[in-house]
């Protein structure tokens, strides 16, 4: 089985084969999946075998790991340091890096090494991640994406407009069927897409929120006349301000795919609530603030054997949702993906000699609640005592809005018992070209 049949197979398995009626049955199923996965993968990965060596108590003589949920965690830097011994197919880091870098340069992201697709993810602190996936792992991923993302069964014709960094032969595989994919280059100016989009009339629109926002502008100005039945935000944090704007412009819920090189972690149900994809991989929580329900996900993906991801901690901060979702799914609902841990602001305490973390969500809300005249914004922490803010607001209200924003942030900082930093305002720059991911709240120095 290969290519399209395999994608359809995974589509069917994800959509219809994994219905759990309780958390217990889900957890039992995950345990079975992970234990059989470890049994297959550990003998092939010398890194993990060594890493778990001192943990004999976890292993019985059949190499079963019952307590796998407590195994030591890894992260991107550990994965990169041990790349050669960690993957199970003998790929060398130096060769993979060469392939990935030349793919970035030529913008041909279909690059492969020994038949494995090589991908690279960037990190703020400069630590790049390298990822190797087999064809069948990619097809499983595509099947899962379709199962979660399509608003109707796969037999219903759809035209999907997909804004990506580069095309992939994966989409062309599916293209021959009723589901059509049209790739739009994220690096081209937004105006260059209007004519093609109008002609194509997508039923599903997938793009980063910063691009969705530009398309929403064009739709509001009657330059763009598309009416997708599903709008999906990917690749960037969906800011509540952008969510409202995009939702109103397209008159559709803004759905989200929480997806990164490490895995397909979450999707929104029909009510627009994000649920973790616990029916595809295991996601454990490492709390950074238990009272506020903020955690970093630790993922174990029992489908990836090429480069096994076992108890891998992502740098993202996720906020739990307190209320259950109306859809009745047993998959954990979440309130928001806040962004990277690197974007947490740190300010000196007024009382003690320590730094106080301020989560991106709190900054975001402080800005948004300050005034409804704010169309767009960016907040950058430059140092422990300087924050730079740029606001897009109508000229006539700019000065009063500035005062309200400053006041709102002062309130937040005072409530958090930190020293109030200097706040500098700069002009808001609108870019219609995607050079990098939009992060409205970010920190530019390391703590
Ligand atoms: Zn739901």
Tab-separated table of C-alpha atoms and ligand atoms in Angstrom:
chain	number	residue	atom	x	y	z
A	1	UNK	CA	0.000	0.000	0.000
A	2	UNK	CA	1.473	3.340	-0.909
A	3	UNK	CA	0.694	6.896	-1.919
A	4	UNK	CA	-2.944	7.802	-2.060
A	5	UNK	CA	-4.389	4.492	-0.765
A	6	UNK	CA	-2.281	4.865	2.352
A	7	UNK	CA	-3.401	8.455	2.912
A	8	UNK	CA	-7.037	7.342	2.547
A	9	UNK	CA	-6.387	4.441	4.920
A	10	UNK	CA	-5.038	6.789	7.602
A	11	UNK	CA	-7.880	9.190	6.928
A	12	UNK	CA	-10.406	6.402	7.621
A	13	UNK	CA	-8.544	5.127	10.686
A	14	UNK	CA	-8.290	8.603	12.219
A	15	UNK	CA	-11.830	9.622	11.380
A	16	UNK	CA	-13.795	6.474	12.137
A	17	UNK	CA	-11.454	3.980	13.822
A	18	UNK	CA	-10.571	5.881	16.973
A	19	UNK	CA	-13.714	6.734	18.852
A	20	UNK	CA	-13.213	6.665	22.594
A	21	UNK	CA	-16.121	6.945	24.972
A	22	UNK	CA	-14.052	7.628	28.077
A	23	UNK	CA	-10.685	8.988	29.145
A	24	UNK	CA	-9.904	5.559	30.567
A	25	UNK	CA	-10.356	3.787	27.244
A	26	UNK	CA	-8.242	6.470	25.529
A	27	UNK	CA	-5.443	6.142	28.105
A	28	UNK	CA	-5.495	2.334	27.897
A	29	UNK	CA	-5.270	2.518	24.128
A	30	UNK	CA	-2.363	5.012	24.337
A	31	UNK	CA	-0.547	2.680	26.749
A	32	UNK	CA	-0.871	-0.212	24.331
A	33	UNK	CA	0.299	1.919	21.403
A	34	UNK	CA	3.330	3.316	23.239
A	35	UNK	CA	4.417	-0.013	24.726
A	36	UNK	CA	4.375	-1.773	21.389
A	37	UNK	CA	6.071	1.256	19.805
A	38	UNK	CA	8.883	1.213	22.396
A	39	UNK	CA	9.363	-2.486	21.889
A	40	UNK	CA	9.963	-1.934	18.196
A	41	UNK	CA	11.940	1.274	18.371
A	42	UNK	CA	14.261	0.963	21.382
A	43	UNK	CA	16.372	-1.867	19.935
A	44	UNK	CA	17.029	0.386	16.912
A	45	UNK	CA	17.854	3.619	18.731
A	46	UNK	CA	21.114	3.438	20.647
A	47	UNK	CA	20.544	6.926	22.074
A	48	UNK	CA	17.323	6.021	23.870
A	49	UNK	CA	18.704	2.689	25.047
A	50	UNK	CA	21.632	4.473	26.687
A	51	UNK	CA	19.427	7.307	27.936
A	52	UNK	CA	17.175	4.879	29.789
A	53	UNK	CA	19.995	2.564	30.870
A	54	UNK	CA	19.961	3.454	34.530
A	55	UNK	CA	16.241	2.880	34.662
A	56	UNK	CA	16.217	-0.878	34.848
A	57	UNK	CA	13.246	-0.727	37.153
A	58	UNK	CA	11.167	0.391	34.187
A	59	UNK	CA	12.026	-2.606	32.059
A	60	UNK	CA	10.816	-6.109	32.580
A	61	UNK	CA	12.728	-8.887	30.838
A	62	UNK	CA	10.588	-8.556	27.688
A	63	UNK	CA	11.622	-4.931	27.313
A	64	UNK	CA	8.174	-3.744	28.292
A	65	UNK	CA	8.121	-0.331	29.828
A	66	UNK	CA	5.098	-0.020	32.040
A	67	UNK	CA	6.034	3.280	33.565
A	68	UNK	CA	6.858	4.978	30.303
A	69	UNK	CA	4.943	8.099	31.317
A	70	UNK	CA	7.769	8.849	33.802
A	71	UNK	CA	10.732	8.281	31.477
A	72	UNK	CA	13.290	11.129	31.403
A	73	UNK	CA	12.320	13.873	28.997
A	74	UNK	CA	14.261	15.176	26.033
A	75	UNK	CA	14.021	18.473	24.188
A	76	UNK	CA	15.240	19.930	20.925
A	77	UNK	CA	18.828	20.435	22.061
A	78	UNK	CA	19.143	16.857	23.366
A	79	UNK	CA	17.588	15.586	20.165
A	80	UNK	CA	20.026	17.575	18.036
A	81	UNK	CA	23.097	16.635	20.080
A	82	UNK	CA	22.268	12.958	19.666
A	83	UNK	CA	20.769	13.038	16.193
A	84	UNK	CA	22.922	10.252	14.713
A	85	UNK	CA	22.269	7.745	17.501
A	86	UNK	CA	18.669	8.711	18.025
A	87	UNK	CA	17.258	8.083	14.557
A	88	UNK	CA	16.694	4.483	13.584
A	89	UNK	CA	17.712	4.618	9.914
A	90	UNK	CA	21.356	5.659	10.099
A	91	UNK	CA	20.972	9.251	8.912
A	92	UNK	CA	23.914	11.463	9.836
A	93	UNK	CA	23.252	14.938	11.161
A	94	UNK	CA	25.902	16.533	8.939
A	95	UNK	CA	24.345	15.064	5.781
A	96	UNK	CA	20.807	15.991	6.892
A	97	UNK	CA	21.874	19.542	7.688
A	98	UNK	CA	23.455	19.914	4.266
A	99	UNK	CA	20.248	18.751	2.577
A	100	UNK	CA	18.092	21.030	4.735
A	101	UNK	CA	20.253	24.105	4.172
A	102	UNK	CA	20.381	23.687	0.421
A	103	UNK	CA	16.590	23.165	0.429
A	104	UNK	CA	16.185	26.471	2.278
A	105	UNK	CA	18.390	28.206	-0.262
A	106	UNK	CA	16.751	26.778	-3.357
A	107	UNK	CA	13.318	26.794	-1.663
A	108	UNK	CA	12.791	23.230	-2.804
A	109	UNK	CA	11.417	21.659	0.350
A	110	UNK	CA	10.812	18.260	-1.181
A	111	UNK	CA	14.450	17.405	-0.494
A	112	UNK	CA	15.136	13.850	0.580
A	113	UNK	CA	18.057	11.842	1.936
A	114	UNK	CA	18.093	8.056	1.387
A	115	UNK	CA	14.366	8.344	0.652
A	116	UNK	CA	13.556	10.253	3.869
A	117	UNK	CA	12.219	13.793	3.770
A	118	UNK	CA	14.376	16.202	5.737
A	119	UNK	CA	12.869	19.243	7.404
A	120	UNK	CA	14.262	22.023	9.504
A	121	UNK	CA	12.588	24.097	12.188
A	122	UNK	CA	13.971	27.346	13.465
A	123	UNK	CA	14.218	28.483	17.044
A	124	UNK	CA	14.631	31.963	18.475
A	125	UNK	CA	17.773	31.098	20.362
A	126	UNK	CA	19.286	29.885	17.137
A	127	UNK	CA	18.873	26.204	17.906
A	128	UNK	CA	17.591	24.706	14.712
A	129	UNK	CA	15.831	21.388	14.747
A	130	UNK	CA	16.328	18.753	12.063
A	131	UNK	CA	13.596	16.288	11.277
A	132	UNK	CA	13.562	13.147	9.196
A	133	UNK	CA	10.326	11.417	8.201
A	134	UNK	CA	9.613	8.441	5.997
A	135	UNK	CA	7.100	8.521	3.169
A	136	UNK	CA	4.604	6.473	5.098
A	137	UNK	CA	4.917	8.749	8.134
A	138	UNK	CA	4.156	11.710	5.885
A	139	UNK	CA	1.164	9.914	4.435
A	140	UNK	CA	-0.141	9.109	7.917
A	141	UNK	CA	0.188	12.786	8.756
A	142	UNK	CA	-1.697	13.802	5.591
A	143	UNK	CA	-4.480	11.307	6.357
A	144	UNK	CA	-4.838	12.657	9.896
A	145	UNK	CA	-4.887	16.271	8.663
A	146	UNK	CA	-7.660	15.464	6.188
A	147	UNK	CA	-9.639	13.503	8.805
A	148	UNK	CA	-9.533	16.377	11.264
A	149	UNK	CA	-9.687	19.243	8.808
A	150	UNK	CA	-12.281	18.392	6.179
A	151	UNK	CA	-15.693	19.743	7.106
A	152	UNK	CA	-17.452	16.989	5.139
A	153	UNK	CA	-16.573	13.380	4.211
A	154	UNK	CA	-13.648	13.014	1.829
A	155	UNK	CA	-16.032	12.127	-1.015
A	156	UNK	CA	-17.415	15.684	-0.993
A	157	UNK	CA	-15.552	17.838	-3.512
A	158	UNK	CA	-13.461	20.610	-1.956
A	159	UNK	CA	-11.094	23.211	-3.303
A	160	UNK	CA	-8.401	23.901	-0.752
A	161	UNK	CA	-6.226	27.006	-0.958
A	162	UNK	CA	-3.100	26.427	1.039
A	163	UNK	CA	-0.643	29.234	1.828
A	164	UNK	CA	2.713	27.612	2.455
A	165	UNK	CA	6.398	28.331	2.302
A	166	UNK	CA	6.693	25.914	-0.582
A	167	UNK	CA	4.736	23.324	-2.468
A	168	UNK	CA	5.037	19.673	-1.572
A	169	UNK	CA	4.515	16.609	-3.724
A	170	UNK	CA	2.322	15.295	-0.934
A	171	UNK	CA	-0.510	17.632	-1.848
A	172	UNK	CA	-0.226	16.742	-5.481
A	173	UNK	CA	-0.852	13.105	-4.574
A	174	UNK	CA	-4.250	14.001	-3.165
A	175	UNK	CA	-4.923	16.490	-5.930
A	176	UNK	CA	-6.029	13.903	-8.447
A	177	UNK	CA	-9.191	13.209	-6.467
A	178	UNK	CA	-12.242	15.245	-5.541
A	179	UNK	CA	-10.153	17.118	-3.044
A	180	UNK	CA	-8.199	19.726	-4.965
A	181	UNK	CA	-5.209	21.546	-3.523
A	182	UNK	CA	-3.944	24.832	-4.807
A	183	UNK	CA	-0.694	26.043	-3.352
A	184	UNK	CA	-0.118	29.762	-2.797
A	185	UNK	CA	3.382	30.987	-2.111
A	186	UNK	CA	3.555	32.750	1.222
A	187	UNK	CA	6.629	34.670	0.138
A	188	UNK	CA	4.900	36.455	-2.743
A	189	UNK	CA	3.146	39.791	-2.141
A	190	UNK	CA	-0.488	39.294	-1.156
A	191	UNK	CA	-1.796	41.300	-4.163
A	192	UNK	CA	-0.333	38.755	-6.531
A	193	UNK	CA	-2.760	36.113	-5.216
A	194	UNK	CA	-6.084	37.914	-5.604
A	195	UNK	CA	-6.877	37.074	-9.243
A	196	UNK	CA	-5.973	33.405	-8.837
A	197	UNK	CA	-7.946	33.123	-5.595
A	198	UNK	CA	-11.035	34.717	-7.144
A	199	UNK	CA	-10.894	32.308	-10.048
A	200	UNK	CA	-10.232	29.243	-7.907
A	201	UNK	CA	-12.952	30.147	-5.353
A	202	UNK	CA	-11.624	27.954	-2.527
A	203	UNK	CA	-14.057	26.201	-0.202
A	204	UNK	CA	-11.320	25.808	2.414
A	205	UNK	CA	-8.725	28.487	3.114
A	206	UNK	CA	-5.591	27.573	5.080
A	207	UNK	CA	-3.001	30.240	5.987
A	208	UNK	CA	-1.125	31.841	8.867
A	209	UNK	CA	-3.297	34.419	10.640
A	210	UNK	CA	-1.164	37.328	9.413
A	211	UNK	CA	-1.953	36.252	5.830
A	212	UNK	CA	-5.633	35.576	6.640
A	213	UNK	CA	-5.782	39.097	7.973
A	214	UNK	CA	-4.451	40.585	4.716
A	215	UNK	CA	-6.938	38.470	2.752
A	216	UNK	CA	-9.703	39.665	5.088
A	217	UNK	CA	-8.695	43.263	4.305
A	218	UNK	CA	-8.953	42.530	0.595
A	219	UNK	CA	-12.332	40.890	1.076
A	220	UNK	CA	-13.619	43.876	3.052
A	221	UNK	CA	-12.468	46.127	0.204
A	222	UNK	CA	-14.241	43.936	-2.375
A	223	UNK	CA	-10.988	43.120	-4.131
A	224	UNK	CA	-11.305	39.521	-3.034
A	225	UNK	CA	-14.639	37.781	-3.584
A	226	UNK	CA	-14.115	34.368	-2.051
A	227	UNK	CA	-16.514	32.705	0.409
A	228	UNK	CA	-14.775	29.690	1.947
A	229	UNK	CA	-16.904	27.419	4.153
A	230	UNK	CA	-13.907	26.760	6.368
A	231	UNK	CA	-11.050	29.061	7.357
A	232	UNK	CA	-8.046	27.482	9.084
A	233	UNK	CA	-5.250	29.332	10.845
A	234	UNK	CA	-1.845	27.636	10.935
A	235	UNK	CA	1.812	28.235	11.809
A	236	UNK	CA	1.462	31.361	13.961
A	237	UNK	CA	-0.233	32.145	17.256
A	238	UNK	CA	-3.801	33.247	16.556
A	239	UNK	CA	-4.160	36.549	18.384
A	240	UNK	CA	-7.692	37.227	19.713
A	241	UNK	CA	-7.625	40.581	17.903
A	242	UNK	CA	-6.921	38.908	14.554
A	243	UNK	CA	-9.382	36.111	15.299
A	244	UNK	CA	-12.266	38.575	15.624
A	245	UNK	CA	-11.266	40.478	12.489
A	246	UNK	CA	-10.893	37.375	10.344
A	247	UNK	CA	-14.074	35.763	11.708
A	248	UNK	CA	-16.159	38.850	10.942
A	249	UNK	CA	-14.673	39.359	7.491
A	250	UNK	CA	-15.254	35.781	6.337
A	251	UNK	CA	-18.304	35.215	8.517
A	252	UNK	CA	-16.794	31.895	9.618
A	253	UNK	CA	-15.299	30.439	12.791
A	254	UNK	CA	-11.522	30.694	12.550
A	255	UNK	CA	-10.331	27.116	12.967
A	256	UNK	CA	-6.804	26.248	14.024
A	257	UNK	CA	-4.334	23.505	13.311
A	258	UNK	CA	-1.733	23.253	16.007
A	259	UNK	CA	0.983	21.673	13.942
A	260	UNK	CA	4.753	21.808	13.935
A	261	UNK	CA	7.661	19.715	12.683
A	262	UNK	CA	7.409	17.722	15.899
A	263	UNK	CA	3.849	16.643	15.200
A	264	UNK	CA	0.177	17.441	14.607
A	265	UNK	CA	-0.837	18.404	18.111
A	266	UNK	CA	-4.299	19.889	17.974
A	267	UNK	CA	-7.279	21.013	15.925
A	268	UNK	CA	-10.522	22.902	16.500
A	269	UNK	CA	-13.877	21.120	16.679
A	270	UNK	CA	-17.071	22.439	15.087
A	271	UNK	CA	-17.447	24.915	17.974
A	272	UNK	CA	-14.018	26.405	17.363
A	273	UNK	CA	-12.512	24.902	20.543
A	274	UNK	CA	-8.986	23.585	20.239
A	275	UNK	CA	-8.630	19.958	21.312
A	276	UNK	CA	-5.336	18.144	21.737
A	277	UNK	CA	-4.864	15.292	19.264
A	278	UNK	CA	-4.566	12.613	21.902
A	279	UNK	CA	-5.922	10.092	19.416
A	280	UNK	CA	-2.787	10.598	17.277
A	281	UNK	CA	-0.076	11.065	19.884
A	282	UNK	CA	0.357	11.362	23.653
A	283	UNK	CA	0.557	14.843	25.131
A	284	UNK	CA	1.549	15.179	28.789
A	285	UNK	CA	1.646	18.451	30.692
A	286	UNK	CA	4.598	20.102	32.378
A	287	UNK	CA	3.071	22.976	34.300
A	288	UNK	CA	4.817	26.335	34.309
A	289	UNK	CA	1.954	27.883	36.296
A	290	UNK	CA	-0.537	25.359	37.599
A	291	UNK	CA	-2.982	27.924	39.022
A	292	UNK	CA	-3.200	29.744	35.703
A	293	UNK	CA	-3.413	26.386	33.878
A	294	UNK	CA	-0.300	27.029	31.789
A	295	UNK	CA	1.849	24.155	30.674
A	296	UNK	CA	4.438	22.984	28.175
A	297	UNK	CA	3.461	19.884	26.198
A	298	UNK	CA	5.566	16.728	26.403
A	299	UNK	CA	4.825	14.611	23.362
A	300	UNK	CA	5.270	10.944	22.593
A	301	UNK	CA	4.441	10.194	18.996
A	302	UNK	CA	3.963	6.454	18.610
A	303	UNK	CA	3.655	6.762	14.831
A	304	UNK	CA	7.141	8.069	14.152
A	305	UNK	CA	9.759	5.378	13.959
A	306	UNK	CA	12.359	7.105	11.761
A	307	UNK	CA	13.164	9.717	14.372
A	308	UNK	CA	11.374	8.553	17.504
A	309	UNK	CA	9.848	11.325	19.581
A	310	UNK	CA	9.550	9.976	23.122
A	311	UNK	CA	8.747	12.312	26.023
A	312	UNK	CA	9.894	15.326	23.993
A	313	UNK	CA	9.192	18.705	25.573
A	314	UNK	CA	8.168	21.504	23.258
A	315	UNK	CA	8.959	25.114	24.109
A	316	UNK	CA	5.329	26.197	23.618
A	317	UNK	CA	3.125	27.498	26.385
A	318	UNK	CA	-0.464	26.252	26.300
A	319	UNK	CA	-3.342	27.415	28.478
A	320	UNK	CA	-5.927	24.905	29.663
A	321	UNK	CA	-9.592	25.517	29.109
A	322	UNK	CA	-11.555	25.403	32.342
A	323	UNK	CA	-14.955	24.666	30.789
A	324	UNK	CA	-15.633	21.400	28.947
A	325	UNK	CA	-16.495	21.788	25.270
A	326	UNK	CA	-20.065	21.456	24.025
A	327	UNK	CA	-18.948	18.996	21.346
A	328	UNK	CA	-18.601	16.327	24.045
A	329	UNK	CA	-15.171	15.153	22.867
A	330	UNK	CA	-13.025	13.486	25.523
A	331	UNK	CA	-9.892	14.990	23.937
A	332	UNK	CA	-8.505	17.728	26.216
A	333	UNK	CA	-9.877	21.166	25.265
A	334	UNK	CA	-7.496	24.113	25.488
A	335	UNK	CA	-8.046	27.829	25.771
A	336	UNK	CA	-5.113	29.033	23.694
A	337	UNK	CA	-1.636	28.411	22.412
A	338	UNK	CA	0.262	31.334	23.808
A	339	UNK	CA	3.466	31.000	21.893
A	340	UNK	CA	6.963	30.088	22.816
A	341	UNK	CA	8.408	30.013	26.275
A	342	UNK	CA	11.062	32.391	24.886
A	343	UNK	CA	8.371	35.044	24.547
A	344	UNK	CA	7.446	35.187	28.216
A	345	UNK	CA	8.331	38.674	29.460
A	346	UNK	CA	10.523	38.952	32.550
A	347	UNK	CA	10.561	41.985	34.824
A	348	UNK	CA	12.428	42.569	38.096
A	349	UNK	CA	10.312	42.189	41.223
A	350	UNK	CA	9.560	45.292	43.306
A	351	UNK	CA	9.841	43.317	46.495
A	352	UNK	CA	12.496	40.649	46.111
A	353	UNK	CA	15.645	40.084	44.145
A	354	UNK	CA	14.095	37.954	41.416
A	355	UNK	CA	12.504	38.117	37.995
A	356	UNK	CA	8.776	37.772	37.537
A	357	UNK	CA	7.417	36.045	34.420
A	358	UNK	CA	4.551	37.739	32.583
A	359	UNK	CA	2.851	35.398	30.123
A	360	UNK	CA	2.271	36.554	26.531
A	361	UNK	CA	-1.485	36.084	26.990
A	362	UNK	CA	-1.539	38.612	29.820
A	363	UNK	CA	0.329	41.171	27.694
A	364	UNK	CA	-2.012	40.476	24.786
A	365	UNK	CA	-5.128	40.992	26.887
A	366	UNK	CA	-3.766	44.133	28.541
A	367	UNK	CA	-3.294	45.670	25.097
A	368	UNK	CA	-6.582	44.542	23.593
A	369	UNK	CA	-8.775	45.609	26.511
A	370	UNK	CA	-7.132	49.056	26.588
A	371	UNK	CA	-9.072	50.334	23.581
A	372	UNK	CA	-11.303	48.987	20.849
A	373	UNK	CA	-9.609	51.361	18.414
A	374	UNK	CA	-6.515	49.173	18.218
A	375	UNK	CA	-6.426	47.483	14.822
A	376	UNK	CA	-3.052	45.819	15.148
A	377	UNK	CA	-0.124	45.899	17.543
A	378	UNK	CA	3.261	44.528	18.428
A	379	UNK	CA	4.927	44.472	21.830
A	380	UNK	CA	8.607	43.669	22.134
A	381	UNK	CA	10.539	43.368	25.355
A	382	UNK	CA	14.006	44.671	24.504
A	383	UNK	CA	15.598	44.389	27.932
A	384	UNK	CA	14.626	44.038	31.589
A	385	UNK	CA	13.580	47.673	31.664
A	386	UNK	CA	12.512	48.575	28.114
A	387	UNK	CA	9.396	47.579	26.210
A	388	UNK	CA	8.720	48.819	22.686
A	389	UNK	CA	5.137	49.006	21.450
A	390	UNK	CA	3.803	49.737	17.986
A	391	UNK	CA	0.114	50.338	17.435
A	392	UNK	CA	-1.983	50.551	14.311
A	393	UNK	CA	-4.774	52.989	15.132
A	394	UNK	CA	-6.496	55.855	13.346
A	395	UNK	CA	-4.329	58.988	13.580
A	396	UNK	CA	-6.951	61.077	15.369
A	397	UNK	CA	-7.160	58.676	18.317
A	398	UNK	CA	-3.506	57.675	18.467
A	399	UNK	CA	-2.510	59.850	21.455
A	400	UNK	CA	-5.437	58.893	23.731
A	401	UNK	CA	-5.023	55.197	22.833
A	402	UNK	CA	-1.331	55.358	23.732
A	403	UNK	CA	-2.226	56.669	27.178
A	404	UNK	CA	-4.796	53.890	27.681
A	405	UNK	CA	-2.342	51.176	26.625
A	406	UNK	CA	0.361	52.517	28.933
A	407	UNK	CA	-2.148	52.640	31.779
A	408	UNK	CA	-3.355	49.099	31.110
A	409	UNK	CA	0.192	47.715	31.088
A	410	UNK	CA	1.073	49.645	34.247
A	411	UNK	CA	-1.914	48.009	35.946
A	412	UNK	CA	-0.737	44.581	34.844
A	413	UNK	CA	2.834	45.175	36.023
A	414	UNK	CA	1.722	46.616	39.351
A	415	UNK	CA	-0.637	43.698	39.979
A	416	UNK	CA	2.262	41.366	39.239
A	417	UNK	CA	4.467	43.279	41.723
A	418	UNK	CA	7.145	44.085	39.175
A	419	UNK	CA	9.060	47.230	38.456
A	420	UNK	CA	7.409	49.166	35.661
A	421	UNK	CA	9.703	49.306	32.618
A	422	UNK	CA	10.141	52.211	30.257
A	423	UNK	CA	7.574	51.996	27.452
A	424	UNK	CA	8.610	53.372	24.073
A	425	UNK	CA	6.189	53.790	21.159
A	426	UNK	CA	7.172	53.237	17.556
A	427	UNK	CA	5.294	53.466	14.289
A	428	UNK	CA	3.472	50.291	13.253
A	429	UNK	CA	4.899	48.772	10.096
A	430	UNK	CA	2.537	46.793	7.918
A	431	UNK	CA	4.197	44.197	5.766
A	432	UNK	CA	2.401	42.482	2.922
A	433	UNK	CA	5.249	40.058	2.389
A	434	UNK	CA	5.922	37.140	4.675
A	435	UNK	CA	9.563	37.115	5.611
A	436	UNK	CA	9.092	35.624	9.017
A	437	UNK	CA	6.334	34.449	11.302
A	438	UNK	CA	4.316	37.178	12.934
A	439	UNK	CA	4.690	37.242	16.711
A	440	UNK	CA	2.745	40.132	18.186
A	441	UNK	CA	4.245	39.573	21.626
A	442	UNK	CA	7.901	38.717	21.789
A	443	UNK	CA	11.008	38.973	23.882
A	444	UNK	CA	14.279	39.861	22.200
A	445	UNK	CA	16.853	38.944	24.810
A	446	UNK	CA	17.575	35.830	26.775
A	447	UNK	CA	17.111	35.566	30.506
B	1	LIG	ZN1	-15.080	20.665	21.084
